[in-house]
């Protein structure tokens, strides 16, 4: 029997909760001299690649380890997870970690799709919770505000570029429909570049991006789009005039903040603790903190127990926004 969404998410969150480990006393020198491979799904500048880029030099300096960032695209993050769990031709001194968002993997599981590796990996911890999604339109769009967007979406379906309902931003799409009573037609896309191309060509009227890429820091050139709404718990301080979904829906619970989470297939609890300690040390490095601020990407390292909390939060959101 296919598990219902609520049961599936509880099982997934519970599986992660069993593996929650304290990291306070960990010695990250256990990783010294190893080959550390960080597998992610979305490439340079993405929510999963950027924090690794910011911390790469600090991680290597503190361990003397060889640190590689590998992008393995496809299947909503599952391809990179598969790579990290079953790496090809891996040297014996290698340790692999998957870095990505929990949302997509749990949504896939909640829909009845199989994500078998999800039950086997150890969660390492959360890298950032200061990230949210943004509803975007072209900078040339006649829709200048979320109120324009809502009025138009209630008059006729808006053309939306989307990765699909069980992929990144699928939950945000469903929440717009349910909470703001909007209608959409969907243009399938597979990459961030396709989002921007579709908006520029007029093939789509709106889509989603991670807020920090839209509301860029001074040293970053933002894409030619306009944010109308964010899906965070509060307004982005760099975009104080852009409201949140919670504000427009009149319900403070309607918030979807993104998190970057790290997992490993190792059963070595000491290595899991060591990686949390290593990430914490790297994120606290003054140069790393300044670079993160320059990119509008706050780094916040917390241990694996957070993964359980994240699972429960998404269980509630999915339950309240059935697909």
mmCIF file of C-alpha atoms in Angstrom:
data_model
loop_
_atom_site.group_PDB
_atom_site.id
_atom_site.type_symbol
_atom_site.label_atom_id
_atom_site.label_comp_id
_atom_site.label_asym_id
_atom_site.label_seq_id
_atom_site.Cartn_x
_atom_site.Cartn_y
_atom_site.Cartn_z
ATOM 1 C CA UNK A 1 0.000 0.000 0.000
ATOM 2 C CA UNK A 2 1.294 3.460 -0.897
ATOM 3 C CA UNK A 3 1.919 5.502 2.299
ATOM 4 C CA UNK A 4 -0.010 8.722 2.581
ATOM 5 C CA UNK A 5 1.908 11.993 2.550
ATOM 6 C CA UNK A 6 1.719 12.510 6.279
ATOM 7 C CA UNK A 7 2.947 9.011 7.116
ATOM 8 C CA UNK A 8 5.753 9.143 4.567
ATOM 9 C CA UNK A 9 7.110 12.406 5.874
ATOM 10 C CA UNK A 10 6.936 11.222 9.463
ATOM 11 C CA UNK A 11 8.862 8.082 8.559
ATOM 12 C CA UNK A 12 11.500 10.083 6.732
ATOM 13 C CA UNK A 13 11.885 12.616 9.525
ATOM 14 C CA UNK A 14 11.964 9.839 12.097
ATOM 15 C CA UNK A 15 14.696 8.019 10.214
ATOM 16 C CA UNK A 16 16.808 11.156 10.279
ATOM 17 C CA UNK A 17 16.027 11.797 13.927
ATOM 18 C CA UNK A 18 17.534 8.451 14.950
ATOM 19 C CA UNK A 19 20.849 9.558 13.497
ATOM 20 C CA UNK A 20 20.966 12.945 15.216
ATOM 21 C CA UNK A 21 24.362 13.291 16.845
ATOM 22 C CA UNK A 22 25.932 15.866 19.191
ATOM 23 C CA UNK A 23 28.873 17.691 17.641
ATOM 24 C CA UNK A 24 30.159 19.916 20.410
ATOM 25 C CA UNK A 25 33.144 17.759 21.355
ATOM 26 C CA UNK A 26 34.033 16.564 17.859
ATOM 27 C CA UNK A 27 37.619 16.760 16.625
ATOM 28 C CA UNK A 28 37.636 17.613 12.941
ATOM 29 C CA UNK A 29 41.252 16.503 12.706
ATOM 30 C CA UNK A 30 39.789 13.030 12.146
ATOM 31 C CA UNK A 31 39.329 14.281 8.583
ATOM 32 C CA UNK A 32 42.954 15.350 8.250
ATOM 33 C CA UNK A 33 44.640 14.040 5.131
ATOM 34 C CA UNK A 34 41.488 12.488 3.698
ATOM 35 C CA UNK A 35 39.946 13.186 0.310
ATOM 36 C CA UNK A 36 36.717 15.063 1.015
ATOM 37 C CA UNK A 37 34.235 15.007 -1.872
ATOM 38 C CA UNK A 38 31.176 17.259 -1.672
ATOM 39 C CA UNK A 39 28.459 16.287 -4.167
ATOM 40 C CA UNK A 40 25.670 18.740 -5.032
ATOM 41 C CA UNK A 41 23.088 19.119 -7.785
ATOM 42 C CA UNK A 42 22.769 22.620 -9.162
ATOM 43 C CA UNK A 43 26.169 24.079 -10.093
ATOM 44 C CA UNK A 44 28.105 27.296 -9.538
ATOM 45 C CA UNK A 45 26.196 30.017 -7.700
ATOM 46 C CA UNK A 46 23.376 27.705 -6.600
ATOM 47 C CA UNK A 47 21.981 27.252 -3.117
ATOM 48 C CA UNK A 48 23.963 24.023 -2.682
ATOM 49 C CA UNK A 49 27.200 25.049 -4.449
ATOM 50 C CA UNK A 50 27.759 28.569 -3.099
ATOM 51 C CA UNK A 51 28.229 27.723 0.603
ATOM 52 C CA UNK A 52 30.746 25.049 -0.345
ATOM 53 C CA UNK A 53 32.636 27.548 -2.486
ATOM 54 C CA UNK A 54 32.668 30.032 0.395
ATOM 55 C CA UNK A 55 34.077 27.476 2.851
ATOM 56 C CA UNK A 56 36.278 25.443 0.493
ATOM 57 C CA UNK A 57 39.634 27.068 1.327
ATOM 58 C CA UNK A 58 38.914 27.157 5.072
ATOM 59 C CA UNK A 59 37.976 23.459 5.105
ATOM 60 C CA UNK A 60 41.139 22.508 3.244
ATOM 61 C CA UNK A 61 43.377 24.695 5.423
ATOM 62 C CA UNK A 62 42.052 23.234 8.676
ATOM 63 C CA UNK A 63 42.477 19.610 7.654
ATOM 64 C CA UNK A 64 45.143 19.509 4.956
ATOM 65 C CA UNK A 65 42.570 17.472 3.070
ATOM 66 C CA UNK A 66 41.970 17.441 -0.650
ATOM 67 C CA UNK A 67 38.506 19.003 -1.031
ATOM 68 C CA UNK A 68 36.500 18.602 -4.244
ATOM 69 C CA UNK A 69 33.078 19.978 -5.153
ATOM 70 C CA UNK A 70 31.312 17.778 -7.709
ATOM 71 C CA UNK A 71 28.065 18.729 -9.448
ATOM 72 C CA UNK A 72 25.844 15.756 -10.298
ATOM 73 C CA UNK A 73 22.610 17.045 -11.824
ATOM 74 C CA UNK A 74 19.304 15.299 -12.205
ATOM 75 C CA UNK A 75 16.332 13.704 -10.512
ATOM 76 C CA UNK A 76 15.636 16.528 -8.061
ATOM 77 C CA UNK A 77 18.862 15.991 -6.138
ATOM 78 C CA UNK A 78 18.568 12.205 -6.022
ATOM 79 C CA UNK A 79 21.349 11.765 -8.621
ATOM 80 C CA UNK A 80 23.879 13.594 -6.441
ATOM 81 C CA UNK A 81 22.716 11.624 -3.404
ATOM 82 C CA UNK A 82 23.227 8.391 -5.351
ATOM 83 C CA UNK A 83 26.721 9.513 -6.369
ATOM 84 C CA UNK A 84 27.693 10.326 -2.778
ATOM 85 C CA UNK A 85 26.391 6.986 -1.491
ATOM 86 C CA UNK A 86 27.806 4.854 -4.319
ATOM 87 C CA UNK A 87 30.796 6.771 -5.693
ATOM 88 C CA UNK A 88 32.581 5.311 -8.729
ATOM 89 C CA UNK A 89 36.201 4.194 -8.289
ATOM 90 C CA UNK A 90 36.609 5.964 -4.950
ATOM 91 C CA UNK A 91 40.048 5.797 -3.266
ATOM 92 C CA UNK A 92 40.009 4.179 0.158
ATOM 93 C CA UNK A 93 40.828 7.434 1.961
ATOM 94 C CA UNK A 94 37.844 9.297 0.454
ATOM 95 C CA UNK A 95 34.780 10.420 2.385
ATOM 96 C CA UNK A 96 31.732 11.582 0.408
ATOM 97 C CA UNK A 97 29.018 14.006 1.452
ATOM 98 C CA UNK A 98 25.802 15.002 -0.294
ATOM 99 C CA UNK A 99 24.830 18.661 0.001
ATOM 100 C CA UNK A 100 21.325 19.776 -0.930
ATOM 101 C CA UNK A 101 17.867 20.688 0.251
ATOM 102 C CA UNK A 102 15.705 18.307 2.224
ATOM 103 C CA UNK A 103 12.462 19.667 0.782
ATOM 104 C CA UNK A 104 12.620 18.049 -2.638
ATOM 105 C CA UNK A 105 13.672 14.631 -1.368
ATOM 106 C CA UNK A 106 10.913 14.552 1.252
ATOM 107 C CA UNK A 107 8.319 15.729 -1.252
ATOM 108 C CA UNK A 108 9.315 12.913 -3.589
ATOM 109 C CA UNK A 109 8.997 10.422 -0.755
ATOM 110 C CA UNK A 110 5.691 11.893 0.368
ATOM 111 C CA UNK A 111 4.283 11.478 -3.146
ATOM 112 C CA UNK A 112 4.983 7.737 -3.063
ATOM 113 C CA UNK A 113 8.162 7.861 -5.156
ATOM 114 C CA UNK A 114 11.054 5.695 -3.983
ATOM 115 C CA UNK A 115 14.117 7.417 -2.560
ATOM 116 C CA UNK A 116 15.783 4.322 -1.065
ATOM 117 C CA UNK A 117 19.095 5.972 -0.216
ATOM 118 C CA UNK A 118 17.282 8.494 1.946
ATOM 119 C CA UNK A 119 16.775 5.779 4.567
ATOM 120 C CA UNK A 120 20.459 4.847 4.663
ATOM 121 C CA UNK A 121 22.339 8.125 4.959
ATOM 122 C CA UNK A 122 23.464 9.842 8.142
ATOM 123 C CA UNK A 123 22.511 13.530 8.379
ATOM 124 C CA UNK A 124 25.509 15.715 9.185
ATOM 125 C CA UNK A 125 23.795 19.021 9.774
ATOM 126 C CA UNK A 126 22.365 22.255 8.445
ATOM 127 C CA UNK A 127 24.623 24.710 6.625
ATOM 128 C CA UNK A 128 22.190 27.609 6.269
ATOM 129 C CA UNK A 129 18.604 28.445 7.138
ATOM 130 C CA UNK A 130 18.827 32.055 5.990
ATOM 131 C CA UNK A 131 17.626 31.260 2.485
ATOM 132 C CA UNK A 132 14.150 31.537 0.996
ATOM 133 C CA UNK A 133 12.517 31.323 -2.419
ATOM 134 C CA UNK A 134 11.236 34.324 -4.362
ATOM 135 C CA UNK A 135 8.426 34.641 -6.891
ATOM 136 C CA UNK A 136 9.967 36.464 -9.854
ATOM 137 C CA UNK A 137 8.963 38.139 -13.119
ATOM 138 C CA UNK A 138 11.054 39.729 -15.849
ATOM 139 C CA UNK A 139 12.294 43.225 -15.065
ATOM 140 C CA UNK A 140 10.244 44.306 -18.094
ATOM 141 C CA UNK A 141 7.037 42.664 -16.896
ATOM 142 C CA UNK A 142 3.888 44.802 -16.604
ATOM 143 C CA UNK A 143 3.274 43.033 -13.268
ATOM 144 C CA UNK A 144 5.046 45.429 -10.936
ATOM 145 C CA UNK A 145 3.817 44.142 -7.572
ATOM 146 C CA UNK A 146 2.351 41.068 -5.950
ATOM 147 C CA UNK A 147 -1.030 42.799 -5.980
ATOM 148 C CA UNK A 148 -0.780 43.120 -9.789
ATOM 149 C CA UNK A 149 0.165 39.440 -9.934
ATOM 150 C CA UNK A 150 -2.753 38.331 -7.745
ATOM 151 C CA UNK A 151 -5.269 40.372 -9.717
ATOM 152 C CA UNK A 152 -4.004 38.927 -13.001
ATOM 153 C CA UNK A 153 -3.843 35.375 -11.639
ATOM 154 C CA UNK A 154 -7.477 35.535 -10.583
ATOM 155 C CA UNK A 155 -8.505 36.856 -13.995
ATOM 156 C CA UNK A 156 -6.783 34.147 -16.090
ATOM 157 C CA UNK A 157 -4.006 31.497 -15.702
ATOM 158 C CA UNK A 158 -0.481 32.919 -15.559
ATOM 159 C CA UNK A 159 2.240 31.121 -17.541
ATOM 160 C CA UNK A 160 4.817 29.810 -15.062
ATOM 161 C CA UNK A 161 8.221 28.235 -15.760
ATOM 162 C CA UNK A 162 8.530 25.268 -13.408
ATOM 163 C CA UNK A 163 10.725 22.271 -12.628
ATOM 164 C CA UNK A 164 7.608 20.265 -11.757
ATOM 165 C CA UNK A 165 5.452 19.805 -8.705
ATOM 166 C CA UNK A 166 7.871 17.402 -6.953
ATOM 167 C CA UNK A 167 11.031 19.344 -7.792
ATOM 168 C CA UNK A 168 12.519 22.601 -6.469
ATOM 169 C CA UNK A 169 9.866 25.322 -6.079
ATOM 170 C CA UNK A 170 6.988 22.859 -6.501
ATOM 171 C CA UNK A 171 5.811 23.503 -2.967
ATOM 172 C CA UNK A 172 5.891 27.265 -3.486
ATOM 173 C CA UNK A 173 3.748 26.858 -6.613
ATOM 174 C CA UNK A 174 1.163 24.819 -4.735
ATOM 175 C CA UNK A 175 1.056 27.324 -1.881
ATOM 176 C CA UNK A 176 0.399 30.181 -4.303
ATOM 177 C CA UNK A 177 -2.527 28.248 -5.733
ATOM 178 C CA UNK A 178 -3.978 27.266 -2.375
ATOM 179 C CA UNK A 179 -3.297 30.341 -0.282
ATOM 180 C CA UNK A 180 -3.855 33.095 -2.857
ATOM 181 C CA UNK A 181 -6.395 31.278 -5.074
ATOM 182 C CA UNK A 182 -4.391 31.715 -8.287
ATOM 183 C CA UNK A 183 -4.381 29.719 -11.518
ATOM 184 C CA UNK A 184 -1.354 28.770 -13.651
ATOM 185 C CA UNK A 185 -0.319 27.021 -16.823
ATOM 186 C CA UNK A 186 3.110 25.425 -16.536
ATOM 187 C CA UNK A 187 6.069 25.556 -18.912
ATOM 188 C CA UNK A 188 8.480 22.709 -18.035
ATOM 189 C CA UNK A 189 12.127 23.734 -17.612
ATOM 190 C CA UNK A 190 15.170 21.931 -16.221
ATOM 191 C CA UNK A 191 17.761 24.620 -15.361
ATOM 192 C CA UNK A 192 18.035 28.079 -13.840
ATOM 193 C CA UNK A 193 19.267 29.372 -17.205
ATOM 194 C CA UNK A 194 16.040 28.159 -18.818
ATOM 195 C CA UNK A 195 14.023 30.130 -16.278
ATOM 196 C CA UNK A 196 15.780 33.350 -17.265
ATOM 197 C CA UNK A 197 15.556 32.557 -20.985
ATOM 198 C CA UNK A 198 11.815 31.802 -20.770
ATOM 199 C CA UNK A 199 11.137 35.059 -18.937
ATOM 200 C CA UNK A 200 13.252 37.091 -21.363
ATOM 201 C CA UNK A 201 11.544 35.554 -24.408
ATOM 202 C CA UNK A 202 8.042 35.896 -22.988
ATOM 203 C CA UNK A 203 7.525 32.124 -23.015
ATOM 204 C CA UNK A 204 6.788 32.371 -19.287
ATOM 205 C CA UNK A 205 5.497 35.265 -17.223
ATOM 206 C CA UNK A 206 6.836 34.197 -13.839
ATOM 207 C CA UNK A 207 8.938 31.624 -12.008
ATOM 208 C CA UNK A 208 10.969 31.181 -8.825
ATOM 209 C CA UNK A 209 14.586 31.670 -7.764
ATOM 210 C CA UNK A 210 16.405 31.571 -4.443
ATOM 211 C CA UNK A 211 15.985 35.016 -2.911
ATOM 212 C CA UNK A 212 19.669 35.734 -2.397
ATOM 213 C CA UNK A 213 20.321 35.482 -6.145
ATOM 214 C CA UNK A 214 17.551 37.977 -6.924
ATOM 215 C CA UNK A 215 18.233 40.402 -4.074
ATOM 216 C CA UNK A 216 21.965 40.333 -4.607
ATOM 217 C CA UNK A 217 24.727 41.760 -2.459
ATOM 218 C CA UNK A 218 26.721 44.721 -3.853
ATOM 219 C CA UNK A 219 29.461 42.574 -5.401
ATOM 220 C CA UNK A 220 26.994 40.250 -7.152
ATOM 221 C CA UNK A 221 25.177 41.127 -10.370
ATOM 222 C CA UNK A 222 21.529 40.041 -9.966
ATOM 223 C CA UNK A 223 19.627 38.480 -12.874
ATOM 224 C CA UNK A 224 17.306 40.751 -14.901
ATOM 225 C CA UNK A 225 14.235 39.888 -12.851
ATOM 226 C CA UNK A 226 12.035 41.471 -10.202
ATOM 227 C CA UNK A 227 10.987 39.798 -6.938
ATOM 228 C CA UNK A 228 7.294 40.183 -6.129
ATOM 229 C CA UNK A 229 7.036 37.900 -3.083
ATOM 230 C CA UNK A 230 9.287 35.824 -0.872
ATOM 231 C CA UNK A 231 8.591 32.549 0.913
ATOM 232 C CA UNK A 232 10.545 33.264 4.064
ATOM 233 C CA UNK A 233 9.509 33.714 7.670
ATOM 234 C CA UNK A 234 10.247 37.439 7.432
ATOM 235 C CA UNK A 235 11.129 40.051 4.828
ATOM 236 C CA UNK A 236 14.625 40.027 3.400
ATOM 237 C CA UNK A 237 16.483 43.031 4.875
ATOM 238 C CA UNK A 238 17.934 43.783 1.425
ATOM 239 C CA UNK A 239 14.410 43.954 -0.023
ATOM 240 C CA UNK A 240 12.261 45.495 2.722
ATOM 241 C CA UNK A 241 9.459 46.391 0.282
ATOM 242 C CA UNK A 242 8.948 42.802 -0.955
ATOM 243 C CA UNK A 243 6.250 41.111 1.156
ATOM 244 C CA UNK A 244 6.173 37.485 2.273
ATOM 245 C CA UNK A 245 3.519 34.892 1.482
ATOM 246 C CA UNK A 246 2.564 34.863 5.157
ATOM 247 C CA UNK A 247 1.707 38.566 4.945
ATOM 248 C CA UNK A 248 -0.334 38.254 1.761
ATOM 249 C CA UNK A 249 -2.145 35.109 2.929
ATOM 250 C CA UNK A 250 -2.857 36.614 6.333
ATOM 251 C CA UNK A 251 -1.477 33.509 8.028
ATOM 252 C CA UNK A 252 1.872 33.661 9.866
ATOM 253 C CA UNK A 253 2.378 29.889 9.450
ATOM 254 C CA UNK A 254 2.619 30.172 5.652
ATOM 255 C CA UNK A 255 6.381 30.377 5.312
ATOM 256 C CA UNK A 256 8.758 28.173 3.359
ATOM 257 C CA UNK A 257 12.377 28.917 4.189
ATOM 258 C CA UNK A 258 15.067 26.931 2.426
ATOM 259 C CA UNK A 259 17.879 25.093 4.153
ATOM 260 C CA UNK A 260 21.084 23.622 2.824
ATOM 261 C CA UNK A 261 21.662 20.255 4.478
ATOM 262 C CA UNK A 262 24.563 17.815 4.384
ATOM 263 C CA UNK A 263 24.400 14.008 4.465
ATOM 264 C CA UNK A 264 26.946 11.225 4.363
ATOM 265 C CA UNK A 265 26.659 7.511 3.695
ATOM 266 C CA UNK A 266 29.326 6.702 6.277
ATOM 267 C CA UNK A 267 28.301 4.865 9.426
ATOM 268 C CA UNK A 268 31.260 6.394 11.274
ATOM 269 C CA UNK A 269 29.663 8.658 13.872
ATOM 270 C CA UNK A 270 33.016 10.268 14.664
ATOM 271 C CA UNK A 271 33.351 11.467 11.072
ATOM 272 C CA UNK A 272 29.838 12.893 11.145
ATOM 273 C CA UNK A 273 30.654 14.846 14.303
ATOM 274 C CA UNK A 274 33.971 15.889 12.854
ATOM 275 C CA UNK A 275 32.327 17.349 9.770
ATOM 276 C CA UNK A 276 29.903 19.423 11.848
ATOM 277 C CA UNK A 277 32.831 20.802 13.852
ATOM 278 C CA UNK A 278 34.796 21.467 10.661
ATOM 279 C CA UNK A 279 31.891 23.333 9.041
ATOM 280 C CA UNK A 280 31.388 25.388 12.204
ATOM 281 C CA UNK A 281 35.050 26.369 12.294
ATOM 282 C CA UNK A 282 35.073 27.236 8.600
ATOM 283 C CA UNK A 283 31.894 29.327 8.821
ATOM 284 C CA UNK A 284 33.324 31.253 11.793
ATOM 285 C CA UNK A 285 36.455 32.219 9.859
ATOM 286 C CA UNK A 286 36.397 36.046 9.483
ATOM 287 C CA UNK A 287 37.208 35.865 5.772
ATOM 288 C CA UNK A 288 34.425 33.340 5.187
ATOM 289 C CA UNK A 289 31.929 35.403 7.188
ATOM 290 C CA UNK A 290 32.759 38.494 5.143
ATOM 291 C CA UNK A 291 32.473 36.609 1.846
ATOM 292 C CA UNK A 292 29.112 35.159 2.910
ATOM 293 C CA UNK A 293 27.866 38.648 3.744
ATOM 294 C CA UNK A 294 29.114 39.928 0.381
ATOM 295 C CA UNK A 295 27.030 37.252 -1.340
ATOM 296 C CA UNK A 296 23.959 37.795 0.878
ATOM 297 C CA UNK A 297 24.200 34.150 1.950
ATOM 298 C CA UNK A 298 24.253 33.761 5.748
ATOM 299 C CA UNK A 299 26.032 30.647 6.965
ATOM 300 C CA UNK A 300 24.591 29.010 10.063
ATOM 301 C CA UNK A 301 25.916 25.604 11.090
ATOM 302 C CA UNK A 302 23.781 23.444 13.363
ATOM 303 C CA UNK A 303 24.061 19.706 14.062
ATOM 304 C CA UNK A 304 22.013 16.912 12.622
ATOM 305 C CA UNK A 305 19.145 17.165 15.094
ATOM 306 C CA UNK A 306 17.860 20.063 13.010
ATOM 307 C CA UNK A 307 17.098 17.678 10.136
ATOM 308 C CA UNK A 308 14.375 16.067 12.234
ATOM 309 C CA UNK A 309 12.847 19.470 12.983
ATOM 310 C CA UNK A 310 12.966 20.336 9.291
ATOM 311 C CA UNK A 311 11.150 17.120 8.403
ATOM 312 C CA UNK A 312 8.330 17.877 10.837
ATOM 313 C CA UNK A 313 7.973 21.412 9.476
ATOM 314 C CA UNK A 314 7.643 20.231 5.886
ATOM 315 C CA UNK A 315 5.219 17.519 6.977
ATOM 316 C CA UNK A 316 2.910 20.248 8.245
ATOM 317 C CA UNK A 317 3.271 22.371 5.106
ATOM 318 C CA UNK A 318 2.569 19.455 2.778
ATOM 319 C CA UNK A 319 -0.397 18.344 4.889
ATOM 320 C CA UNK A 320 -1.882 21.843 4.699
ATOM 321 C CA UNK A 321 -1.244 22.095 0.955
ATOM 322 C CA UNK A 322 -2.245 18.701 -0.471
ATOM 323 C CA UNK A 323 -1.123 17.942 -3.983
#
